[in-house]
PDB file of N, CA and C in Angstrom:
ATOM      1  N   UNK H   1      16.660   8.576 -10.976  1.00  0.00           N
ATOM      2  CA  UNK H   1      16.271   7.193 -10.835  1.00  0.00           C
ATOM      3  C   UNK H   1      15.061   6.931 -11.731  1.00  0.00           C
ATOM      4  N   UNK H   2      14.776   6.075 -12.271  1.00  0.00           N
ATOM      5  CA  UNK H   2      13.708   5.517 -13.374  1.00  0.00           C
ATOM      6  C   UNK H   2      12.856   5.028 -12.423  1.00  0.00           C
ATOM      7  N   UNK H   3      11.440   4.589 -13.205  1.00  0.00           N
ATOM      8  CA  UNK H   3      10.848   3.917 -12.396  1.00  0.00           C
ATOM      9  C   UNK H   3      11.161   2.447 -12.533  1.00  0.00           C
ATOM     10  N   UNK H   4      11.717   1.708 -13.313  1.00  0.00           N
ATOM     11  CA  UNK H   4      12.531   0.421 -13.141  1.00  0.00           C
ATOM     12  C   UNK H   4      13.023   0.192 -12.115  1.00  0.00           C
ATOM     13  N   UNK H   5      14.283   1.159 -11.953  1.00  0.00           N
ATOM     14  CA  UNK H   5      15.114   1.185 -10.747  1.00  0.00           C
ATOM     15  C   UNK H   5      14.275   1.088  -9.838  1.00  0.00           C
ATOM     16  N   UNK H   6      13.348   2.520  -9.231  1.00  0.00           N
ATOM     17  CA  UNK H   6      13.055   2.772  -8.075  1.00  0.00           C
ATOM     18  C   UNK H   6      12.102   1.176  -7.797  1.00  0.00           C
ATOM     19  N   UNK H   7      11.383   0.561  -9.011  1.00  0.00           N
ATOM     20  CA  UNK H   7      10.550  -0.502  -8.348  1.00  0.00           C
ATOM     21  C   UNK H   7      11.498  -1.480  -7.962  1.00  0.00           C
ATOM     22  N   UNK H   8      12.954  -2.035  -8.597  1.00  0.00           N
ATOM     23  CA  UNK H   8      13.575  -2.967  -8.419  1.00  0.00           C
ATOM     24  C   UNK H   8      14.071  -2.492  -6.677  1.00  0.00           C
ATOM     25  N   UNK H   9      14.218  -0.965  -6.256  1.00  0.00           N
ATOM     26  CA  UNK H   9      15.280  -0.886  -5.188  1.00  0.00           C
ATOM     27  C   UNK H   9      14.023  -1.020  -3.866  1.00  0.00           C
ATOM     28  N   UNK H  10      12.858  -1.174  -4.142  1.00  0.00           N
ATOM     29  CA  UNK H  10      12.002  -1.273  -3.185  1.00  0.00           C
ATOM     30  C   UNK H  10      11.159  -2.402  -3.053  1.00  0.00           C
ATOM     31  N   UNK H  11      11.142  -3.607  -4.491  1.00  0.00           N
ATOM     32  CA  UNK H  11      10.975  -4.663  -4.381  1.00  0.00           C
ATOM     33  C   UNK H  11       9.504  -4.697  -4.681  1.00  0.00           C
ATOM     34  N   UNK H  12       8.988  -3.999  -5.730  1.00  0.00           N
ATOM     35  CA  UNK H  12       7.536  -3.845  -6.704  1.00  0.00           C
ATOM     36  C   UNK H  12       7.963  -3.965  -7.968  1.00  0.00           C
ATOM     37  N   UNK H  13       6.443  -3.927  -8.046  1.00  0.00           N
ATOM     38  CA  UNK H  13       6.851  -4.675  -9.646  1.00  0.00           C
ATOM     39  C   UNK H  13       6.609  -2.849 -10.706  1.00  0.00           C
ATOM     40  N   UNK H  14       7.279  -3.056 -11.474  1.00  0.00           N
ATOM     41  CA  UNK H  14       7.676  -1.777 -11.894  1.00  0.00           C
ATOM     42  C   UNK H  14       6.042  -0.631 -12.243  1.00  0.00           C
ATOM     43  N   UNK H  15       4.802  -1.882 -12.901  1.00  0.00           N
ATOM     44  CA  UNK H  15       3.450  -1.215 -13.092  1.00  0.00           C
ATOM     45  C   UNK H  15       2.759  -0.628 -11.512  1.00  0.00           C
ATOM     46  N   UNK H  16       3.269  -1.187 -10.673  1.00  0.00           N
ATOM     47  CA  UNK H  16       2.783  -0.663  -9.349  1.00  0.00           C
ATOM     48  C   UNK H  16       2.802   0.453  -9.106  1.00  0.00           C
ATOM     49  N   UNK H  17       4.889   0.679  -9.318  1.00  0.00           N
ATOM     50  CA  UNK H  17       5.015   2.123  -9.263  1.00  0.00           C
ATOM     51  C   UNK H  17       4.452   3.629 -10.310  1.00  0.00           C
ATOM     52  N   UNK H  18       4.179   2.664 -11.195  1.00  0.00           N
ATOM     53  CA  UNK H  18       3.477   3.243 -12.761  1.00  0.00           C
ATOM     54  C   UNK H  18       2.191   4.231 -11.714  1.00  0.00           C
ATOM     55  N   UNK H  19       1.350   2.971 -11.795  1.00  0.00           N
ATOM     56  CA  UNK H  19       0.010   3.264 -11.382  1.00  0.00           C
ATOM     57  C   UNK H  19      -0.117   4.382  -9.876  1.00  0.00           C
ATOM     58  N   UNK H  20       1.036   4.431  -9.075  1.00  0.00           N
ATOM     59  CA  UNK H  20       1.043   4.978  -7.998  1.00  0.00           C
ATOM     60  C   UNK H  20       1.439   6.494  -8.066  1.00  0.00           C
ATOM     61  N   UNK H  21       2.640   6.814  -8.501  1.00  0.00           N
ATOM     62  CA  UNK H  21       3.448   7.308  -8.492  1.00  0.00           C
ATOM     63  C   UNK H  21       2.958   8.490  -9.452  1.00  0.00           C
ATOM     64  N   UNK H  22       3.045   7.620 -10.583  1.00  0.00           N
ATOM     65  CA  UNK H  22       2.820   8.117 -12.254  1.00  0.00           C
ATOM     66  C   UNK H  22       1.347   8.436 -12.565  1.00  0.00           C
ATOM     67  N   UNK H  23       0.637   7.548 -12.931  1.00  0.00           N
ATOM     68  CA  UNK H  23      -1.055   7.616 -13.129  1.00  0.00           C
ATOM     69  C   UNK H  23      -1.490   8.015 -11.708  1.00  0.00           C
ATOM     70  N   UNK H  24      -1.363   7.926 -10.509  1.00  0.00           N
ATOM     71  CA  UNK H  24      -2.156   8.708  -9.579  1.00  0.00           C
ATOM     72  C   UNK H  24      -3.683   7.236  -9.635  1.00  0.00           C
ATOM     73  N   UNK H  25      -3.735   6.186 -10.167  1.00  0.00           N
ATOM     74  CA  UNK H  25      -4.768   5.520 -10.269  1.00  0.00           C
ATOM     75  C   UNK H  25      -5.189   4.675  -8.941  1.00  0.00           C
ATOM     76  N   UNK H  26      -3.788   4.041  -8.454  1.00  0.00           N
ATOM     77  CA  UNK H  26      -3.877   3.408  -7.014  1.00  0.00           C
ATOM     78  C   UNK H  26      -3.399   4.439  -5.739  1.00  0.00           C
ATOM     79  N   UNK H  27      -3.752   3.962  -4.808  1.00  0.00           N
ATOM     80  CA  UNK H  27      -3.184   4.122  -3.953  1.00  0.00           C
ATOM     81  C   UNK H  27      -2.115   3.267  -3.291  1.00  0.00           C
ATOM     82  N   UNK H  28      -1.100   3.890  -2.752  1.00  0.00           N
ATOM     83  CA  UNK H  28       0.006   2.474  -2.261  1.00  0.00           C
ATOM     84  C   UNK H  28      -0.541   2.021  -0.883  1.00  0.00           C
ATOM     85  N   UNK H  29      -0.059   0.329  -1.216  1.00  0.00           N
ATOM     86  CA  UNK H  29      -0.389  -0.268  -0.506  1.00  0.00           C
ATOM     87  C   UNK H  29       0.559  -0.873   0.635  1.00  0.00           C
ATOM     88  N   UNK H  30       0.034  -1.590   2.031  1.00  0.00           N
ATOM     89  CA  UNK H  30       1.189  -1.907   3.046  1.00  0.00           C
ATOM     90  C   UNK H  30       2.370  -2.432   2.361  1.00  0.00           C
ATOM     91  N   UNK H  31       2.860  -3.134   1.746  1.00  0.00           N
ATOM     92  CA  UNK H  31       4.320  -3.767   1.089  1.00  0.00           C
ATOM     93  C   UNK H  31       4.850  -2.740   0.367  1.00  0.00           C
ATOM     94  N   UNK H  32       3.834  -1.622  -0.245  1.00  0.00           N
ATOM     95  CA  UNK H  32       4.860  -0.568  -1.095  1.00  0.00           C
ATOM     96  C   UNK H  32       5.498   0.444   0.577  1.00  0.00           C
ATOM     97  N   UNK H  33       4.351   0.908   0.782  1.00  0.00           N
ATOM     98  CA  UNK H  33       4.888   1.598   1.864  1.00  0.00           C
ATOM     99  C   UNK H  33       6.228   1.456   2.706  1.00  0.00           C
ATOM    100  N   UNK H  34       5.963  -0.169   3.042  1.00  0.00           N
ATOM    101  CA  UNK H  34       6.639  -0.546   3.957  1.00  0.00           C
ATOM    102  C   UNK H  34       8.200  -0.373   3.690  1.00  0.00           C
ATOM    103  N   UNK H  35       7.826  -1.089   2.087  1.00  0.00           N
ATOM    104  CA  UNK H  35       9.177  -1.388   1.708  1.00  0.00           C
ATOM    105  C   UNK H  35      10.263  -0.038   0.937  1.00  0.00           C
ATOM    106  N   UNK H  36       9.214   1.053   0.915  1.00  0.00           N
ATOM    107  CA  UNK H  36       9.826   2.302   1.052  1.00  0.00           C
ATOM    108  C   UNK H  36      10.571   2.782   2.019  1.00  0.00           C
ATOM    109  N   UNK H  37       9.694   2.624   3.604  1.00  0.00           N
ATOM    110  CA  UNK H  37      10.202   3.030   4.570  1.00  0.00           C
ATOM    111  C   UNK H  37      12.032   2.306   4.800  1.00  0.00           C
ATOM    112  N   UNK H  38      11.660   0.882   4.537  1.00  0.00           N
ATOM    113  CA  UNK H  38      12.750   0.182   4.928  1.00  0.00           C
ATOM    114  C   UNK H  38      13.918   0.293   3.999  1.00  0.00           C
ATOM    115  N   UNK H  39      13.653   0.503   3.196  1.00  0.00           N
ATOM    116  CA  UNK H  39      14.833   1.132   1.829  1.00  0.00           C
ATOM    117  C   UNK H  39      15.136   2.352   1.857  1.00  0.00           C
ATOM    118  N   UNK H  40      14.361   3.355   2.486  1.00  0.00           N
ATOM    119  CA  UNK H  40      14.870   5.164   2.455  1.00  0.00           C
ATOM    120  C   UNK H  40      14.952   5.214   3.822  1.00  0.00           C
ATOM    121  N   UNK H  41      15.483   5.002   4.824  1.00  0.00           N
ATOM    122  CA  UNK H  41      15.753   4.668   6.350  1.00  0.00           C
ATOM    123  C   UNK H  41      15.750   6.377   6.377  1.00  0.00           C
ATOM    124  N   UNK H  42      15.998   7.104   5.856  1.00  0.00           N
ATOM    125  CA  UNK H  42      16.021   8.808   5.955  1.00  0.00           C
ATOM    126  C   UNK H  42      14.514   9.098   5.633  1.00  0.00           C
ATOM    127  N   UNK H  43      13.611   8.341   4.866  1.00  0.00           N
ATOM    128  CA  UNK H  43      12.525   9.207   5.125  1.00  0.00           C
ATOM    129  C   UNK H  43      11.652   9.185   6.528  1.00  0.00           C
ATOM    130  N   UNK H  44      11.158   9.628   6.959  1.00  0.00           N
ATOM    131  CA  UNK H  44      10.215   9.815   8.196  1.00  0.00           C
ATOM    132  C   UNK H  44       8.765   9.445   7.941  1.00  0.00           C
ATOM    133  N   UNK H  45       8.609   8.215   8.590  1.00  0.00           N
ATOM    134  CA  UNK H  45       7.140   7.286   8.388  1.00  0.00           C
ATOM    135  C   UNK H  45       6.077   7.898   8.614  1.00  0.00           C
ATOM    136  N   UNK H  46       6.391   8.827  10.041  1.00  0.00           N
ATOM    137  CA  UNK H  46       5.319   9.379  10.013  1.00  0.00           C
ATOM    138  C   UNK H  46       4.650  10.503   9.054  1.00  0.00           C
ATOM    139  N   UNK H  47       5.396  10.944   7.947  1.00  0.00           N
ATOM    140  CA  UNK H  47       5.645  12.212   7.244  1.00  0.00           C
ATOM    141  C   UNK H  47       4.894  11.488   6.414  1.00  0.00           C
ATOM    142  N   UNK H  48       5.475  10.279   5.712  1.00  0.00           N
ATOM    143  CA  UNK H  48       4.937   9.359   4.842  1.00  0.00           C
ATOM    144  C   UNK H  48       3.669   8.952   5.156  1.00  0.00           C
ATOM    145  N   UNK H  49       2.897   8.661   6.216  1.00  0.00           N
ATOM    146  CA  UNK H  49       1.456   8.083   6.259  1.00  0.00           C
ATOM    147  C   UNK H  49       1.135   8.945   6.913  1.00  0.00           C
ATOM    148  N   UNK H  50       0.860  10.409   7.267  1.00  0.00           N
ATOM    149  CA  UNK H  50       0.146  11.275   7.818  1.00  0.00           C
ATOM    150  C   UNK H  50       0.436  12.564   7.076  1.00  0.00           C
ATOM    151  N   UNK H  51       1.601  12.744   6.651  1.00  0.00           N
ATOM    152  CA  UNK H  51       1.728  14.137   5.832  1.00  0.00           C
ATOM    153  C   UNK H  51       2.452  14.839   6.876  1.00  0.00           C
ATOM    154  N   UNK H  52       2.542  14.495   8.352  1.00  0.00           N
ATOM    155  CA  UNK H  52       2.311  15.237   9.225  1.00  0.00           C
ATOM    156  C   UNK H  52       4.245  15.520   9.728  1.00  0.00           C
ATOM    157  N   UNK H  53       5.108  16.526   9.991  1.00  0.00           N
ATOM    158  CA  UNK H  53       6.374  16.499  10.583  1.00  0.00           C
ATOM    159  C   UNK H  53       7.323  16.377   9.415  1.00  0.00           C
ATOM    160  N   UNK H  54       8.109  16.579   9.482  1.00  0.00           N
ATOM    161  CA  UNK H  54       9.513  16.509   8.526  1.00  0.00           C
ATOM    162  C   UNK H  54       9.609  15.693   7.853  1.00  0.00           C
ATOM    163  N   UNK H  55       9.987  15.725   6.157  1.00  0.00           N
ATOM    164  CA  UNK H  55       9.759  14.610   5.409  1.00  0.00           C
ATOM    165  C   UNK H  55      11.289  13.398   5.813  1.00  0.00           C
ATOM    166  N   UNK H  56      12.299  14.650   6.163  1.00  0.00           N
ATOM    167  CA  UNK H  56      13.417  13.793   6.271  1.00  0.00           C
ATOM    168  C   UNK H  56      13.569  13.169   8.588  1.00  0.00           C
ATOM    169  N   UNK H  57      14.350  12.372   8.827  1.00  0.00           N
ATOM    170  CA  UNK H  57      13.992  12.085   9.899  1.00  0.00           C
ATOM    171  C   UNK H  57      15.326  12.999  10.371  1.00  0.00           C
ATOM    172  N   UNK H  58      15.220  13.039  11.694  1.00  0.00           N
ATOM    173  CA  UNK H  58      16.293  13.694  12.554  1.00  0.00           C
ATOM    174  C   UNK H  58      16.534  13.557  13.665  1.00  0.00           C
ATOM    175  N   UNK H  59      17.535  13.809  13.859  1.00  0.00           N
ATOM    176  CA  UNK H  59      18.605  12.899  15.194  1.00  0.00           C
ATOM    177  C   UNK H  59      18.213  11.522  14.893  1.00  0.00           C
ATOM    178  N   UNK H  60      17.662  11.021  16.250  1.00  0.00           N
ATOM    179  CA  UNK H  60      17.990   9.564  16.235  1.00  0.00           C
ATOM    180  C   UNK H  60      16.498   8.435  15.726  1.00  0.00           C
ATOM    181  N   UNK H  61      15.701   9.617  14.658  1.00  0.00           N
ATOM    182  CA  UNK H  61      14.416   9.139  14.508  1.00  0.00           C
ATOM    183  C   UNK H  61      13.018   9.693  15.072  1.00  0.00           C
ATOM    184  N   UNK H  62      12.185   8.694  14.915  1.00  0.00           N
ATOM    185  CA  UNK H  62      10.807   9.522  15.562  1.00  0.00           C
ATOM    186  C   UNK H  62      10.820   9.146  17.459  1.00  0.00           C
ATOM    187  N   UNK H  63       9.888  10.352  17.670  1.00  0.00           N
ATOM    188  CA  UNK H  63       9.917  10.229  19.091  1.00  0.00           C
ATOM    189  C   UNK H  63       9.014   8.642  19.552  1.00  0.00           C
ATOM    190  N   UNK H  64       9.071   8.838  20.687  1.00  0.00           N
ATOM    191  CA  UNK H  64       8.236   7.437  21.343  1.00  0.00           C
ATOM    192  C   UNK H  64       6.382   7.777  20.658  1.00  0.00           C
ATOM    193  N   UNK H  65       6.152   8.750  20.304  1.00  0.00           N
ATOM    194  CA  UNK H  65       4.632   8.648  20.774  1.00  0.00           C
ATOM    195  C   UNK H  65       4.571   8.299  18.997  1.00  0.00           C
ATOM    196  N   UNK H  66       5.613   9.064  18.685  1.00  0.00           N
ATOM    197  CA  UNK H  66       4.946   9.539  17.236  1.00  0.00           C
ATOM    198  C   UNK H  66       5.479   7.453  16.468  1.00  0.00           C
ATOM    199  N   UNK H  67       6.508   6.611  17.755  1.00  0.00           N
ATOM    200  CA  UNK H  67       6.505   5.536  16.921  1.00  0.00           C
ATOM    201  C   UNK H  67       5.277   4.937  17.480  1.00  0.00           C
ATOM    202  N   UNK H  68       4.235   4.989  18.216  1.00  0.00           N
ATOM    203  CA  UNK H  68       3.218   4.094  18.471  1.00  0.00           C
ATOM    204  C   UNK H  68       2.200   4.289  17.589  1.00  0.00           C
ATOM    205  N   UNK H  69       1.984   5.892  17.107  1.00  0.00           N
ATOM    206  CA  UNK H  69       1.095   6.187  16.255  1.00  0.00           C
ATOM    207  C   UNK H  69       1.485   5.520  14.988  1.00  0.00           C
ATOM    208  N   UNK H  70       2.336   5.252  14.057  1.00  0.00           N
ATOM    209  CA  UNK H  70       2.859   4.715  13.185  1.00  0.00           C
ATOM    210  C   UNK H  70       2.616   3.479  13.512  1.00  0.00           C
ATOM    211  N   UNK H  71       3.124   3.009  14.370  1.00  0.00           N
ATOM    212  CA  UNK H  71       2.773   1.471  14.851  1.00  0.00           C
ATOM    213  C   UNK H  71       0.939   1.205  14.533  1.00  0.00           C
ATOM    214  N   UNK H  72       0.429   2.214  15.060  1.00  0.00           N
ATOM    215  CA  UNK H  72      -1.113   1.705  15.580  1.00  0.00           C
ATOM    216  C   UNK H  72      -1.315   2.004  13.769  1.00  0.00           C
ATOM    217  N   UNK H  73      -0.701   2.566  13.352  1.00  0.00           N
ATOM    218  CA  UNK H  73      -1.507   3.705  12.076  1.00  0.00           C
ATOM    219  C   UNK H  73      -1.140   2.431  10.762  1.00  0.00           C
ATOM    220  N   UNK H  74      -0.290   1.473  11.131  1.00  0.00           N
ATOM    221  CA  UNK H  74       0.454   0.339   9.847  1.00  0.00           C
ATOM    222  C   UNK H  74      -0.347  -0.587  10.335  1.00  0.00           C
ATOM    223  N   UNK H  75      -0.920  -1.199  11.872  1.00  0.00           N
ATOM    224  CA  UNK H  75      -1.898  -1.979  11.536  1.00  0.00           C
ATOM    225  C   UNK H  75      -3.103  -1.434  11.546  1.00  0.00           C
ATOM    226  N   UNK H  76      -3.161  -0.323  11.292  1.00  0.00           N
ATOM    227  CA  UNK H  76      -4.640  -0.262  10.545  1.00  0.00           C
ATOM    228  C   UNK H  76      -4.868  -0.599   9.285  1.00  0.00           C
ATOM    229  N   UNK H  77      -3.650   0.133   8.594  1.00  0.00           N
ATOM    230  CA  UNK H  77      -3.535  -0.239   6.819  1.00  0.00           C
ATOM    231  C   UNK H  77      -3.233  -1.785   6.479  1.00  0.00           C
ATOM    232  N   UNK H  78      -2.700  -2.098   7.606  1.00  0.00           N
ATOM    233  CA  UNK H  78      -2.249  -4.016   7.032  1.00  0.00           C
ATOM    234  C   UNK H  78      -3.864  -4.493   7.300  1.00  0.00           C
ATOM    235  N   UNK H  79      -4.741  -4.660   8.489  1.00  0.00           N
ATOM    236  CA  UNK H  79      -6.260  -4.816   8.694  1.00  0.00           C
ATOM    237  C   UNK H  79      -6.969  -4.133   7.021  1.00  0.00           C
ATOM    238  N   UNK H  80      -7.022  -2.844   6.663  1.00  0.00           N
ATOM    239  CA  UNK H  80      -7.596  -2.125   5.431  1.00  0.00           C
ATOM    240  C   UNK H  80      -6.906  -3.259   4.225  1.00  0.00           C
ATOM    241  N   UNK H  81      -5.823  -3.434   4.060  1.00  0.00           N
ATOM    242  CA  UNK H  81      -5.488  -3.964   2.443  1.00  0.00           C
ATOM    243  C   UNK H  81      -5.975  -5.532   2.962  1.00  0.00           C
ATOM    244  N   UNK H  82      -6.367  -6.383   4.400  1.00  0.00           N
ATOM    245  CA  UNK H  82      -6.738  -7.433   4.488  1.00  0.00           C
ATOM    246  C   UNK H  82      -8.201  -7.812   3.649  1.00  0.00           C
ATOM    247  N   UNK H  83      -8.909  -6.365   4.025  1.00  0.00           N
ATOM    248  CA  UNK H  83     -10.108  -6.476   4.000  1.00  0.00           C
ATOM    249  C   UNK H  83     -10.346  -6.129   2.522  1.00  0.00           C
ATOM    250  N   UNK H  84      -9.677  -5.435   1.832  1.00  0.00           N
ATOM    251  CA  UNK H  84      -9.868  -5.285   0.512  1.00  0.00           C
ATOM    252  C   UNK H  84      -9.415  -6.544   0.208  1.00  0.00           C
ATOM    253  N   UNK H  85      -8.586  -7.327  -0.077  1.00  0.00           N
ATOM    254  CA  UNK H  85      -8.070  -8.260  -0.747  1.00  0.00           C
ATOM    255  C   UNK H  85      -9.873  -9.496  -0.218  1.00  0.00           C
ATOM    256  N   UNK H  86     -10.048  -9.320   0.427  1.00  0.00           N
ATOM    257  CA  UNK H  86     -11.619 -10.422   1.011  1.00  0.00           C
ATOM    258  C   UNK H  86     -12.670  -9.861   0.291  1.00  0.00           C
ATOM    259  N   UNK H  87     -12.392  -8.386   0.156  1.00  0.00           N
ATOM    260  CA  UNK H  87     -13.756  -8.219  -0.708  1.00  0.00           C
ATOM    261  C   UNK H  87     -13.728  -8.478  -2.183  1.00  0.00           C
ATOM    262  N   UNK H  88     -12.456  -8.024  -2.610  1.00  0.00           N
ATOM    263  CA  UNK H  88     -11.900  -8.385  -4.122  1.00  0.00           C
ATOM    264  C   UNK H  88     -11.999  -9.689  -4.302  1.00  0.00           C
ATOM    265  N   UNK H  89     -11.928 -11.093  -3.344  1.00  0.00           N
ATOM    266  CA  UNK H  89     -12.544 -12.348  -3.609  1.00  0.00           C
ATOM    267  C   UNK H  89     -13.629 -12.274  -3.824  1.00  0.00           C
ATOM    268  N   UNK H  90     -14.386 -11.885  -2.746  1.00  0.00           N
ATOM    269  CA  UNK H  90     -15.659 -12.250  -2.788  1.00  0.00           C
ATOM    270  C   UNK H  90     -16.372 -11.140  -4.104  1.00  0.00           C
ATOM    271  N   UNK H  91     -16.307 -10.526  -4.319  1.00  0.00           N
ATOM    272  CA  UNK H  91     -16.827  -9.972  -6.022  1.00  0.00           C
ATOM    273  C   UNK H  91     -16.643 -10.475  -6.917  1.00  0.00           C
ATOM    274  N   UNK H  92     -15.249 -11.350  -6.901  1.00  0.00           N
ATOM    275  CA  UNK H  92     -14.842 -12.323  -7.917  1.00  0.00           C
ATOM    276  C   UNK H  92     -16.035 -13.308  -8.267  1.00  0.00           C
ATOM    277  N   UNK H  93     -16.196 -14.420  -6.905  1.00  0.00           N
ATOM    278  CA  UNK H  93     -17.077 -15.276  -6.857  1.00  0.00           C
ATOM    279  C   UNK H  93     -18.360 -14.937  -7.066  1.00  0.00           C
ATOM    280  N   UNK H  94     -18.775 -13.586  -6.835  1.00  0.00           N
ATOM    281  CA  UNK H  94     -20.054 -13.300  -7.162  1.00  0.00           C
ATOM    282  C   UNK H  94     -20.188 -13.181  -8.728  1.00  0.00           C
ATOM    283  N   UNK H  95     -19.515 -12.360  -9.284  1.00  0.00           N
ATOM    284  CA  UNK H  95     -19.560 -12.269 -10.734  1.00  0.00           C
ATOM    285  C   UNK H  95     -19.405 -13.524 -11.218  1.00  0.00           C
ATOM    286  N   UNK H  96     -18.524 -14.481 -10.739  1.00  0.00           N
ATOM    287  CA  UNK H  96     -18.582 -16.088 -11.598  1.00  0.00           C
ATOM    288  C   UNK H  96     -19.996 -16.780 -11.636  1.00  0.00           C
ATOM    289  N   UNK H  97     -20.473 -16.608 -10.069  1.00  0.00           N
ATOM    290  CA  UNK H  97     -21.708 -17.370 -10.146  1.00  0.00           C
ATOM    291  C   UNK H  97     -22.889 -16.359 -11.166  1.00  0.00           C
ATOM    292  N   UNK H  98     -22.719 -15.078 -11.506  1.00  0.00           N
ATOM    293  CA  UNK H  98     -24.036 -14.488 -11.756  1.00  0.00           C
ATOM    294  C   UNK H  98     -23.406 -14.883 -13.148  1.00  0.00           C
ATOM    295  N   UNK H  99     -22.281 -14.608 -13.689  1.00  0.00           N
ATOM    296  CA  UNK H  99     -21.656 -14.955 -15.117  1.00  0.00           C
ATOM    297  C   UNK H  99     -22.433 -16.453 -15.520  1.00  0.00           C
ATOM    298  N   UNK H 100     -22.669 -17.545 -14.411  1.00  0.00           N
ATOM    299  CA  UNK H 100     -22.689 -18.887 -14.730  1.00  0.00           C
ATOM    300  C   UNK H 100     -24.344 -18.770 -14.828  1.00  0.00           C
ATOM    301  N   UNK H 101     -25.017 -18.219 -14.044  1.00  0.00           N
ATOM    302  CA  UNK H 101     -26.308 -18.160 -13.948  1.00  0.00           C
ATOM    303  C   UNK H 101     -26.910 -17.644 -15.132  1.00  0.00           C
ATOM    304  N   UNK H 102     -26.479 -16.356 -15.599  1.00  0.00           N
ATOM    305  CA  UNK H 102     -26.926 -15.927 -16.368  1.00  0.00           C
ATOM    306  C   UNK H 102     -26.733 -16.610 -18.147  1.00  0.00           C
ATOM    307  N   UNK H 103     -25.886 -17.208 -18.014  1.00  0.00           N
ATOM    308  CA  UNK H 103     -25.416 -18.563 -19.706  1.00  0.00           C
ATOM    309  C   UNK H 103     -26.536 -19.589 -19.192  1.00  0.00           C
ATOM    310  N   UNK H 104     -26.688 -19.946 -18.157  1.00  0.00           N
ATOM    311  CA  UNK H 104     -27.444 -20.968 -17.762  1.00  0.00           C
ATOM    312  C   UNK H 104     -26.693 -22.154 -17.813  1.00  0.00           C
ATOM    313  N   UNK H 105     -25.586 -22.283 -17.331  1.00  0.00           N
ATOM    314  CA  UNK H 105     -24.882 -23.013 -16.481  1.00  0.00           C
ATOM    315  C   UNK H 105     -25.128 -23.667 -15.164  1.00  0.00           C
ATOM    316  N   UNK H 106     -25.829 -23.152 -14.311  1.00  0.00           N
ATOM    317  CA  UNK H 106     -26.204 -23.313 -13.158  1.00  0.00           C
ATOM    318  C   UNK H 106     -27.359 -24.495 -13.127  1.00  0.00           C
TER     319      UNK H 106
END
């Protein structure tokens, strides 16, 4: 599979998977994850966000505890990429105003 493919079959944009996968530069984020999990229904979530148990799933999936931990463990990361995306504004706006201040714009 290319990385074309694999970004088209998981619904990223193909530099995502570049940067993730390939360069090692990002880390993946809740929509890559997610949309891994939901496209490889054989991999095991918890394997995927903890490292932890069988990469492939078996019998009828993960047990009860190990789906709450996954549960509790995806809104932590959906809360984490919230809070990055608020700080990545707010640095924005800071650099505009110090950008404007400093031309003497202000």
């Amino acid at each position: 599979m290319t990385i074309a493919s694999f970004a088209r079959k998981i619904g990223v944009g193909d530099q995502t998977v570049r940067s993730v996968c390939v360069l090692k530069r990002n880390k993946p984020g809740f929509e890559f994850l997610s949309n891994l999990i939901q496209t490889f229904e054989w991999i095991n979530p918890v394997w995927l966000l903890t490292g932890k148990g069988d990469m492939l799933m078996s019998g009828n999936g993960c047990e009860s505890g190990e789906v709450d931990s996954v549960a509790e463990l995806v809104k932590y990361l959906r809360e984490k990429d919230e809070k990055i995306e608020r700080l990545i504004e707010e640095k924005t706006t800071w650099k505009l105003k110090y950008e404007m201040s400093s031309s003497g714009n202000i």
